[in-house]
Coordinates of C-alpha atoms in Angstrom, one line a residue:
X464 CA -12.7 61.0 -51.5
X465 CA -15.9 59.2 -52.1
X466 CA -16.7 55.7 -50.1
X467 CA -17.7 53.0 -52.2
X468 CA -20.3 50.7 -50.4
X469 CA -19.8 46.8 -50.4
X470 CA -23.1 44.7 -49.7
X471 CA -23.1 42.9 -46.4
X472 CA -23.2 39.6 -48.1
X473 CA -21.1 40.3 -50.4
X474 CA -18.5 41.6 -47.3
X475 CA -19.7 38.5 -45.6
X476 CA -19.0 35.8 -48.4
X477 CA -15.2 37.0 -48.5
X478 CA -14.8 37.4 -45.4
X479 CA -15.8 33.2 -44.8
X480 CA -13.6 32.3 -47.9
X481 CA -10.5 33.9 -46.3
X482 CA -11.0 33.0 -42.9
X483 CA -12.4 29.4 -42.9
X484 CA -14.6 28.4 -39.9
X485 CA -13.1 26.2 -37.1
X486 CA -14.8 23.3 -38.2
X487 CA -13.8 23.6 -41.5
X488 CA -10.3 23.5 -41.0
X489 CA -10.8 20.7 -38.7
X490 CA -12.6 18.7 -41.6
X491 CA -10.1 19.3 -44.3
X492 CA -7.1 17.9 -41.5
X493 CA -9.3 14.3 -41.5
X494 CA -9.2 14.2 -45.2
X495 CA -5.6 12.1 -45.7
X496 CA -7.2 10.0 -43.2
X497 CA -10.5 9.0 -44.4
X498 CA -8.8 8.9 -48.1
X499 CA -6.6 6.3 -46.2
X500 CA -9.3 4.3 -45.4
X501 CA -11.2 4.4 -48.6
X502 CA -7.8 2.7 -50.0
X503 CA -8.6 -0.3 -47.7
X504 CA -12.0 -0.7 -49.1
X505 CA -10.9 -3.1 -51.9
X506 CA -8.6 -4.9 -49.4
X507 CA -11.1 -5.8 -46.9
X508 CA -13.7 -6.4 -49.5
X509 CA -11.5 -9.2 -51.2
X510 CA -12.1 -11.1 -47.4
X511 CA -14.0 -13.6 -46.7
X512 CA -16.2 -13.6 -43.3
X513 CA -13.7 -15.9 -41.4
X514 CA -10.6 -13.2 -42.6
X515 CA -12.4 -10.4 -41.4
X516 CA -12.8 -11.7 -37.8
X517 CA -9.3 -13.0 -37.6
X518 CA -8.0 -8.9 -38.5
X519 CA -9.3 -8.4 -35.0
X520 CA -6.6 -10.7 -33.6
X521 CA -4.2 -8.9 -36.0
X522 CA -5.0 -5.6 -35.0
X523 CA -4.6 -6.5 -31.3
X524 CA -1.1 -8.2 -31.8
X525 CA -0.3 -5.1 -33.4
X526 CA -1.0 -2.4 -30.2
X527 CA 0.5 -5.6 -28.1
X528 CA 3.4 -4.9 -30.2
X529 CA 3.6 -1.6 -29.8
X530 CA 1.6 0.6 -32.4
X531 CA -0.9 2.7 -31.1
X532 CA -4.6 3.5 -31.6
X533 CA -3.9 6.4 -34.1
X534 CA -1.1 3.7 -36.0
X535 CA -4.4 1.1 -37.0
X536 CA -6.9 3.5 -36.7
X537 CA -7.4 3.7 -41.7
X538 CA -7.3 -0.2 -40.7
X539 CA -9.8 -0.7 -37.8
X540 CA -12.1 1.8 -39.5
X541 CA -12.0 0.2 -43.4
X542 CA -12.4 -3.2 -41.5
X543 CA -15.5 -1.8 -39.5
X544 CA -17.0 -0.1 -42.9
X545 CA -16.9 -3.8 -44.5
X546 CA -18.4 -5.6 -41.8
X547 CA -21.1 -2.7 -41.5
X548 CA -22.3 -3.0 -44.8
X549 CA -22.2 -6.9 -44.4
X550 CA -24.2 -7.3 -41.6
X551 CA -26.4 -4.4 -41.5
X552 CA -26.8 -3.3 -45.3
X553 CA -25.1 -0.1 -44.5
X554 CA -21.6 0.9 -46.1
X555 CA -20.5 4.7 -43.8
X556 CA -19.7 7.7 -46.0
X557 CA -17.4 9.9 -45.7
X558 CA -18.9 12.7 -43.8
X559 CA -19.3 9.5 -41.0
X560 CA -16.0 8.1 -41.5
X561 CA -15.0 11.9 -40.7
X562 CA -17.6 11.8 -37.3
X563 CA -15.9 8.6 -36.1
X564 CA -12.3 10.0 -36.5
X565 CA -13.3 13.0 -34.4
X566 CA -15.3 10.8 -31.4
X567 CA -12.2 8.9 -31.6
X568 CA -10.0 11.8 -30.8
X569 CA -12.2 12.7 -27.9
X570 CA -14.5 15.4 -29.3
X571 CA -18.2 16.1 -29.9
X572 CA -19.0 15.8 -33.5
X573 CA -21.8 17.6 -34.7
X574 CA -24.1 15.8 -37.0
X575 CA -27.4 16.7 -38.4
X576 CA -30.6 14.7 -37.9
X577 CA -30.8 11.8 -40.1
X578 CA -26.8 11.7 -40.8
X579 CA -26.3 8.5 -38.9
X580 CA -24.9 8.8 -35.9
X581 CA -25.9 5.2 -34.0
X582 CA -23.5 3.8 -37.7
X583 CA -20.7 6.5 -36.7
X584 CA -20.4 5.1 -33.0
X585 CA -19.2 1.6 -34.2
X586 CA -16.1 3.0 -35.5
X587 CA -14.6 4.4 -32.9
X588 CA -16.3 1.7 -30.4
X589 CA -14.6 -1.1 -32.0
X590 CA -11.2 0.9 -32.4
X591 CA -10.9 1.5 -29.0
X592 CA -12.5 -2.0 -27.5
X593 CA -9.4 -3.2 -28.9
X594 CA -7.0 -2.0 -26.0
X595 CA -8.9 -4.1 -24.2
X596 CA -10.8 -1.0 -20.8
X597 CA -13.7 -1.2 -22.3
X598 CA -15.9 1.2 -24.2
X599 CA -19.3 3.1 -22.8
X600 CA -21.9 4.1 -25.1
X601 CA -24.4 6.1 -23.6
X602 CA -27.8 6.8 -24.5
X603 CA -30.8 8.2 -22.8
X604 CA -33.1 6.0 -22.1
X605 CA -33.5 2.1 -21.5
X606 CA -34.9 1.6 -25.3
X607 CA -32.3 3.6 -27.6
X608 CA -29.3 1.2 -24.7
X609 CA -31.6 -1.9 -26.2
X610 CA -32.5 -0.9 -29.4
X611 CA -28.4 0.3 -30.5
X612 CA -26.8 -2.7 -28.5
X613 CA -29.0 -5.3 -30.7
X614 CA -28.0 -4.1 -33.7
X615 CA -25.0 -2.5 -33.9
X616 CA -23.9 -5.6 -31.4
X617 CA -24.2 -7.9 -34.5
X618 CA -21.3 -5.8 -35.8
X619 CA -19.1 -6.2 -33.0
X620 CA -20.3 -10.1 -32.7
X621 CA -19.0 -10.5 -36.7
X622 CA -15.7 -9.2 -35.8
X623 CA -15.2 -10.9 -32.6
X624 CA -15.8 -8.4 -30.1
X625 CA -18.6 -9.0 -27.1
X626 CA -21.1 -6.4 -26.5
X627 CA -23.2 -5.4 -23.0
X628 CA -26.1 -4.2 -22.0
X629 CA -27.1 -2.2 -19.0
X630 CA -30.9 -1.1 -17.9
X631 CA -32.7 -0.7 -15.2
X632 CA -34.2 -3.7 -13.2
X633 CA -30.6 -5.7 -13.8
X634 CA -29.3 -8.2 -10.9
X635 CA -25.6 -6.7 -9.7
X636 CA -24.6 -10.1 -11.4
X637 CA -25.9 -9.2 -14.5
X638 CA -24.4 -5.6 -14.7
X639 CA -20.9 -7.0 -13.6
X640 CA -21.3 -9.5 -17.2
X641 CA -22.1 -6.4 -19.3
X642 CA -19.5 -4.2 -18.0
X643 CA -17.1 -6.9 -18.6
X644 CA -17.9 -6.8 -22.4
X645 CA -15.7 -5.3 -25.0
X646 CA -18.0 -2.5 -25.4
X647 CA -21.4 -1.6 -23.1
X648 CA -23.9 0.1 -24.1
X649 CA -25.9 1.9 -21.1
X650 CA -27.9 5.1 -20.0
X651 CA -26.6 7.9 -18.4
X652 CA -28.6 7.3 -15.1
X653 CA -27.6 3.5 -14.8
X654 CA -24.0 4.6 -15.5
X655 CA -24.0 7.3 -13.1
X656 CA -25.8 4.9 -9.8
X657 CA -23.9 2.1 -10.4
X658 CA -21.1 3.9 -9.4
X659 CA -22.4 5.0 -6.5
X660 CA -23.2 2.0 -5.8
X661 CA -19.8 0.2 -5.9
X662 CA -18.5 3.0 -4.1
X663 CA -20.6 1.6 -1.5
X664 CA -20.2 -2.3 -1.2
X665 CA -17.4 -3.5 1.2
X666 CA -16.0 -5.8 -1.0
X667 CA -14.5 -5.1 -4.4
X668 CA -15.8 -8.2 -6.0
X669 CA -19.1 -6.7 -5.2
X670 CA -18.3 -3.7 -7.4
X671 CA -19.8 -3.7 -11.1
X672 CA -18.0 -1.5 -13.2
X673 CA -14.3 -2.0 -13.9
X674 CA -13.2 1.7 -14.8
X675 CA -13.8 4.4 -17.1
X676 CA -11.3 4.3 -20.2
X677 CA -13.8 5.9 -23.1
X678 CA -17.1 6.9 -23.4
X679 CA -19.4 7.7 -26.5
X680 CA -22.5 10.0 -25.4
X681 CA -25.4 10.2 -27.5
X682 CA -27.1 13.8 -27.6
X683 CA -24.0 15.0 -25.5
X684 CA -25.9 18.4 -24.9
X685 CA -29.0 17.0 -22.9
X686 CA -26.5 14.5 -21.0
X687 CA -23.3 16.8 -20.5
X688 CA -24.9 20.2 -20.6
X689 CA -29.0 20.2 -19.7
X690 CA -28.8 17.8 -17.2
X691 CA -25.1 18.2 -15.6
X692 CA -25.8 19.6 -12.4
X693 CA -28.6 17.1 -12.0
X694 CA -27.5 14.8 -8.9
X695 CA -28.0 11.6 -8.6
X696 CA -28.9 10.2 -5.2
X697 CA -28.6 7.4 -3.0
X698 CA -30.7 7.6 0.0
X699 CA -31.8 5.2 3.1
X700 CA -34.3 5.1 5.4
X701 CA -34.1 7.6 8.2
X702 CA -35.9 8.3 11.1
X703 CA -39.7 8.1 11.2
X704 CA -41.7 11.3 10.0
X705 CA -42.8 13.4 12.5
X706 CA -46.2 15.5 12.6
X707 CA -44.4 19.1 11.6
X708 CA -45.2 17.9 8.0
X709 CA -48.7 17.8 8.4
X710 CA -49.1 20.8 10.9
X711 CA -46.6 23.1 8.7
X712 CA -49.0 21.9 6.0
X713 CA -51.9 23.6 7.5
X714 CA -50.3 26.6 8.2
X715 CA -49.1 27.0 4.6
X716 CA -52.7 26.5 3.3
X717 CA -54.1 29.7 5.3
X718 CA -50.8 31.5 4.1
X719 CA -50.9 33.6 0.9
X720 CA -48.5 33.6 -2.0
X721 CA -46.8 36.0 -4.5
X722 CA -45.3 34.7 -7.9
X723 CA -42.7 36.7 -9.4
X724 CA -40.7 35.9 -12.4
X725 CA -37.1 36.7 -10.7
X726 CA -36.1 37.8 -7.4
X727 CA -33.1 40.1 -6.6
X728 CA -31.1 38.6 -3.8
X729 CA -31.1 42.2 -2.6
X730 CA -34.5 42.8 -2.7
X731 CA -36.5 44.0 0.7
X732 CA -38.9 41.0 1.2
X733 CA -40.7 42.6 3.9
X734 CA -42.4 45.1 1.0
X735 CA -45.0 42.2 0.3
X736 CA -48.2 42.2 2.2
X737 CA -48.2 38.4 1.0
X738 CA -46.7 35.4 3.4
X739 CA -44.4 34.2 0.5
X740 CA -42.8 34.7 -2.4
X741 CA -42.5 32.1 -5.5
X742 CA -40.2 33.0 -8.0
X743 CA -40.5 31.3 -10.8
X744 CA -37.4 31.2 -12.4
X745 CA -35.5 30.1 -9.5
X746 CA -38.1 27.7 -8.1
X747 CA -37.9 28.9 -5.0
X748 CA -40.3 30.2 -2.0
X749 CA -39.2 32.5 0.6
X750 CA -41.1 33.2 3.4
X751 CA -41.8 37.3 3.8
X752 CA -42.2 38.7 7.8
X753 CA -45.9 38.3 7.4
X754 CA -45.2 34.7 7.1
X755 CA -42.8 34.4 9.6
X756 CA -45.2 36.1 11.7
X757 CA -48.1 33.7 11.1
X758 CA -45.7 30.8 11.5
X759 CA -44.7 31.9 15.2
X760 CA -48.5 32.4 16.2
X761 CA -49.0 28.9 14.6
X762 CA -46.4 27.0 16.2
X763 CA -46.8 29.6 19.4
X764 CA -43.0 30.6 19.0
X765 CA -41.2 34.2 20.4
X766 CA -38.7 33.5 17.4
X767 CA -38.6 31.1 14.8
X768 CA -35.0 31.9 13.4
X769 CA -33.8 30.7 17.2
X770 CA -31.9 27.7 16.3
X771 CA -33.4 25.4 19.0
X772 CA -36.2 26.0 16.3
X773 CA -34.0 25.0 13.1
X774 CA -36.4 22.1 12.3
X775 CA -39.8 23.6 12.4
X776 CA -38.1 26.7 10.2
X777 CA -36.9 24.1 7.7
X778 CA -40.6 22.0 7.8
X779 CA -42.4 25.6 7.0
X780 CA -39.9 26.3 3.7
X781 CA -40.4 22.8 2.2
X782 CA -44.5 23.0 2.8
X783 CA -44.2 26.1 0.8
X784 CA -42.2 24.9 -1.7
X785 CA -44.6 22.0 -2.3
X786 CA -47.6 24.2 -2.6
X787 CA -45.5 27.3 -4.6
X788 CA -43.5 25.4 -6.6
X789 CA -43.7 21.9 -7.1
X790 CA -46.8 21.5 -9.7
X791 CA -48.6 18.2 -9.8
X792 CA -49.0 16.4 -12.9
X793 CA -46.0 18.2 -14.0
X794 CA -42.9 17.5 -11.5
X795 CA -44.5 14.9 -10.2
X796 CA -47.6 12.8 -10.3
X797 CA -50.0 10.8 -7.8
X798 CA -51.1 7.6 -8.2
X799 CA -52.4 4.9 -6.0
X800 CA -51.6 6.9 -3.2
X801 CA -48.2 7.6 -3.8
X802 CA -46.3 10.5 -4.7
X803 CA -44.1 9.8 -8.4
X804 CA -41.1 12.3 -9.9
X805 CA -41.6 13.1 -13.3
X806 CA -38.3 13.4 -14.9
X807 CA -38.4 16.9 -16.3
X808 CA -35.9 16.0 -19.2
X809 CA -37.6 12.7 -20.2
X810 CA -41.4 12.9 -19.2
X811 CA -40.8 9.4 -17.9
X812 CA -41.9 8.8 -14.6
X813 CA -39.4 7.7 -11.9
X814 CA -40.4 5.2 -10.1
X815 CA -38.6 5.1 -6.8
X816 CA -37.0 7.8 -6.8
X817 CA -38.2 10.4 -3.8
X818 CA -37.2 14.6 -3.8
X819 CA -34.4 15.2 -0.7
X820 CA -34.5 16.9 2.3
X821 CA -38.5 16.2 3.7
X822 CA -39.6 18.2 0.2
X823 CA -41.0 15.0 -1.0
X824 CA -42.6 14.3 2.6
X825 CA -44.1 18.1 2.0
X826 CA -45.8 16.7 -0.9
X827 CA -47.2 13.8 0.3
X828 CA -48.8 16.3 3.0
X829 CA -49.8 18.4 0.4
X830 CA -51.6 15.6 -1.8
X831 CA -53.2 14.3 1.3
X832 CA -51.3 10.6 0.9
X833 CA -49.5 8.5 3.4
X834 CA -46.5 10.4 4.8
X835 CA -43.5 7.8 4.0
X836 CA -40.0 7.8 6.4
X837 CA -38.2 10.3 5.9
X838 CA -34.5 9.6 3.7
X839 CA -31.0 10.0 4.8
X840 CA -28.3 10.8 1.5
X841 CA -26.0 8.5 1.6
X842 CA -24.0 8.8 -1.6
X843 CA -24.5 11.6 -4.3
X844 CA -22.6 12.4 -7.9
X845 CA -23.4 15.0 -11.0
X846 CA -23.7 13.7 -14.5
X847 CA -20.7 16.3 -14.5
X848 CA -18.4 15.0 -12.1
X849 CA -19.2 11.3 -13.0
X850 CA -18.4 11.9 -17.0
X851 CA -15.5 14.1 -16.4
X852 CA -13.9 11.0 -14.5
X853 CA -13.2 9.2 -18.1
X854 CA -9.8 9.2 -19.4
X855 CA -11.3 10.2 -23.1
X856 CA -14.9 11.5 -23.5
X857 CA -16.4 12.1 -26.5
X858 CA -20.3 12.7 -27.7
X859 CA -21.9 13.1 -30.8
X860 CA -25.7 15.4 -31.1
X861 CA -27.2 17.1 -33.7
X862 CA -27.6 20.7 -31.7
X863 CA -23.8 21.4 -30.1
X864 CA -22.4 24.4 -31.6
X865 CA -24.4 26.8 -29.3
X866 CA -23.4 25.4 -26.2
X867 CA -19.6 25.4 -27.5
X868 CA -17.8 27.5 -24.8
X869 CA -19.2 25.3 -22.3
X870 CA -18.1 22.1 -23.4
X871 CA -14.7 23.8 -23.5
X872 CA -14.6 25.7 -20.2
X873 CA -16.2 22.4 -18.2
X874 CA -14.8 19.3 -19.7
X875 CA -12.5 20.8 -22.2
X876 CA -14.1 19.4 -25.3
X877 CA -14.3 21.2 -28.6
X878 CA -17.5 21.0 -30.9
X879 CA -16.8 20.0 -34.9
X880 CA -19.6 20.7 -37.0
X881 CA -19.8 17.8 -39.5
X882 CA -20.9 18.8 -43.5
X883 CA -24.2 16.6 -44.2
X884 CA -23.1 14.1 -47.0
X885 CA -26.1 15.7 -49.4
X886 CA -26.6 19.4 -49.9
X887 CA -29.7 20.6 -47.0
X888 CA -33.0 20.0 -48.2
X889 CA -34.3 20.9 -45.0
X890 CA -35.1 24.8 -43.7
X891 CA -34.5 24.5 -40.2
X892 CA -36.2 28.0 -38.6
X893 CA -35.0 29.6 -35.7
X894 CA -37.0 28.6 -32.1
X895 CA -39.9 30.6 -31.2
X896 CA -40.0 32.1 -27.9
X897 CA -43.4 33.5 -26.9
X898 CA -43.6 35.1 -23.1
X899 CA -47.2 33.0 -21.9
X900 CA -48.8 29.7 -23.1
X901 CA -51.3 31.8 -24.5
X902 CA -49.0 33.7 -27.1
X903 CA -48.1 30.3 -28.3
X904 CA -51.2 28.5 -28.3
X905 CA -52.2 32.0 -30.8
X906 CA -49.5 31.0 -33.0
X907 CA -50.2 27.9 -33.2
X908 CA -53.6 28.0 -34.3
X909 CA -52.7 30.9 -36.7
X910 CA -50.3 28.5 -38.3
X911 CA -53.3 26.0 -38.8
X912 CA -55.4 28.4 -40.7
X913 CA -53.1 29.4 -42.5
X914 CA -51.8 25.9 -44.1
X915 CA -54.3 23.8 -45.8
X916 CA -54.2 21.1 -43.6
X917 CA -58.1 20.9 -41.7
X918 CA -58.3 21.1 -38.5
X919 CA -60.4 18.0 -37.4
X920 CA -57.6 15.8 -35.6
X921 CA -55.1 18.5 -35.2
X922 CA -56.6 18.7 -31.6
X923 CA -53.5 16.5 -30.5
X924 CA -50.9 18.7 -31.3
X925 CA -52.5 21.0 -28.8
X926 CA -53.4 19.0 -25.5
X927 CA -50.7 18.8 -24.0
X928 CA -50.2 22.5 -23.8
X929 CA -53.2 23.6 -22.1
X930 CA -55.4 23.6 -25.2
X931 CA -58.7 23.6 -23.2
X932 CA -57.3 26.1 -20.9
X933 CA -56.9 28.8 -23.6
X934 CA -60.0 27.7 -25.1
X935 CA -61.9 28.8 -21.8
X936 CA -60.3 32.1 -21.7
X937 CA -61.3 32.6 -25.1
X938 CA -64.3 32.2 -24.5
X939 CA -64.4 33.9 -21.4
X940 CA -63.3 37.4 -23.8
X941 CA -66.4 36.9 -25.9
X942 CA -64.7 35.5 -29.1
X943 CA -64.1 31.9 -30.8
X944 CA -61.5 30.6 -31.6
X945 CA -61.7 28.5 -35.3

């Protein structure tokens, strides 16, 4: 019998009508909903300013009575819509109405770039302000907390609702006034060491936060997924540095190093004729038995894994970590004589902050500054254990489908994909991935020929990753570059 052949789009195209996607038959279970709330429109439309602020008191007599969140949810959203387009010019479609539903039901909706999703947050925000814990919306930095609490605040102010504000630099009294609001709008960082700190005070009217009912997180996938094992950390002042940072710090500048891209944990290390090994991927440095070697002649030792010798052993791994690993102008920065983290997420330099365990002392030896005291942890948290501490959690990006399972497996949150209200315009291409700077840098300028824009100005573009750096080695092969 002869086969017939079906085209793999054509297999592909019925396959995806019979078998709708996930997301799709999420969607098209919020449709009676969000039609529900488009009957409302005319309702709430008919009121007058002063009417629209008193629903809020309605609504609230109504969960005091009994109904729940999901019970006033078409009429908290229609009333938000109204006093969205009132005070900001800007009526929610659909597709939002549809995002707001699912952040209310304590999932990650994702929406493309440009659909709105600062407009979605005040749905849900205001819904759930109502029950009176308090809402979180988190952003990442100091600005987007400012720049979202000013204006979608207006919305909350209209219908009666207070609105917080927390940043860096803030008095304790200050913080304690914006958590108290009906909804706070904050970063990730400030959220995360202000709990630590009231887990430190003595007394609880010291403590600033009052709980953690519901949170909103703004590109969920940096916060909840990039950064999650990032810990936050409280440290005082310990005991005064000792000289091993400076005298492990000449030994490591007579030692020499091997970079690798990975390193098998099972891998024999006394192969290497070097004193170390960097691997790259891991950032880590390991000392080989040529380095332990040099390191007992240096500090005149019969064995330097004796444990009476613990701390010099420990002062000779951070000094190579500082010179193999950590990069200057990249993880961290000097300037006027002192040794600043460069967020690796952010770019933003982090004033204050100082690396753990004598590495950032083993910098400062490195970089030939003054070697500050050394710090003592005294309270530490992941984003991931702080977030996962909320009774509902929810977070909205525009990039969340790849990272799906892990949402699931570690806070057990599923990902929506949200339709865009108009049909794609935009082609969005998949990422690039080149193995050196150099491949990209190639590309890059290939790119440039090849479009009609001229080059004069497009220099930018290029300067931050190592433009002049590939130019030399261009050079330095006997060709040009443009």
């Amino acid at each position: 019998m002869e086969s017939i052949y079906f085209p793999e789009e054509l297999l592909m195209g019925l396959f995806s009508k019979i078998f709708k996607s996930y997301s799709e038959k999420q969607i098209k279970r919020l449709i009676p909903t969000v039609d529900k709330i488009e009957e409302l429109a005319p309702v709430f439309e008919a009121m007058s300013d002063s009417e629209l602020r008193a629903y809020t008191d309605k609504l609230k007599g109504d969960l005091a009575d009994g109904k729940t969140l999901d019970d006033i949810l078409p009429e908290a959203f229609a009333l938000v819509r109204e006093a969205d387009w009132r005070v900001l010019g800007k009526r929610p479609y659909r597709v939002q109405l549809m995002g707001g539903i699912l952040l209310h039901q304590g999932r990650i909706a994702e929406m493309k770039t440009g659909e709105g999703k600062t407009l979605v947050a005040t749905l849900p925000a205001y819904l759930n302000a109502l029950a009176g814990k308090g809402v979180h919306i988190v952003t990442v930095n100091d600005y987007l907390a400012k720049r979202d609490s000013d204006e979608m605040g207006r919305v909350y102010g209209f219908l009666g609702l207070t609105t917080g504000l927390i940043v860096h630099g803030q008095t304790g009294e200050e913080k304690r006034h914006a958590y108290s609001a009906d909804i706070t709008y904050a970063t990730n960082n400030e959220l995360g060491f202000d709990y630590l700190r009231d887990n430190m005070v003595v007394y609880k009217e010291k403590m600033v936060q009052r709980g953690h009912a519901f949170a909103i997180v703004d590109e969920v996938d940096s916060i909840l997924i990039d950064e999650a094992r990032t810990p936050l950390i409280i440290s005082g002042q310990g005991s005064k540095s000792t000289d091993l940072y400076d005298r492990a710090d000449k030994l490591v500048r007579t030692m020499k190093r091997h970079v690798i891209k990975e390193l098998d944990a099972k891998e024999d290390l006394d192969v290497y004729a070097e004193d170390y090994i960097v691997d790259e991927k891991a950032r880590t440095a390991v000392l080989t038995r040529h380095g332990i070697e040099k390191a007992e002649r240096f500090f005149g030792l019969e064995n330097l894994s004796d444990p009476e010798n613990a701390s010099i052993y420990h002062h000779v791994n951070t000094a190579i970590k500082a010179h193999g690993v950590m990069r200057c102008d990249v993880d961290y920065i000097v300037k006027d004589g002192n040794v600043i983290i460069v967020d690796t997420f952010t770019g933003r330099l982090m004033y204050g902050r100082r690396y753990s365990d004598g590495l950032h002392q083993a910098i400062e030896a490195k970089e030939g500054v003054v070697i500050e005291k050394e710090n003592k942890t005294l309270a530490t948290i992941t984003f991931q254990n702080y977030f996962r501490m909320y009774k509902k959690l929810s977070g909205m990006t525009g990039t969340a489908m790849t990272e799906d399972n892990e949402f699931r497996e570690i806070y057990s949150l599923d990902v929506v994909e949200v339709p865009t209200n108009k049909p794609m315009i935009r082609i969005d291409h998949n990422d690039a991935v080149y193995k050196s700077t150099k491949g990209k840098l190639r590309a890059i300028v290939a790119q440039i020929k090849e479009s009609d824009v001229p080059f004069v100005g497009m220099t930018h573009i290029l300067e931050d990753a190592g433009w002049e750096a590939y130019q030399a080695s261009i050079r330095a092969e006997g060709s040009t570059v443009l």
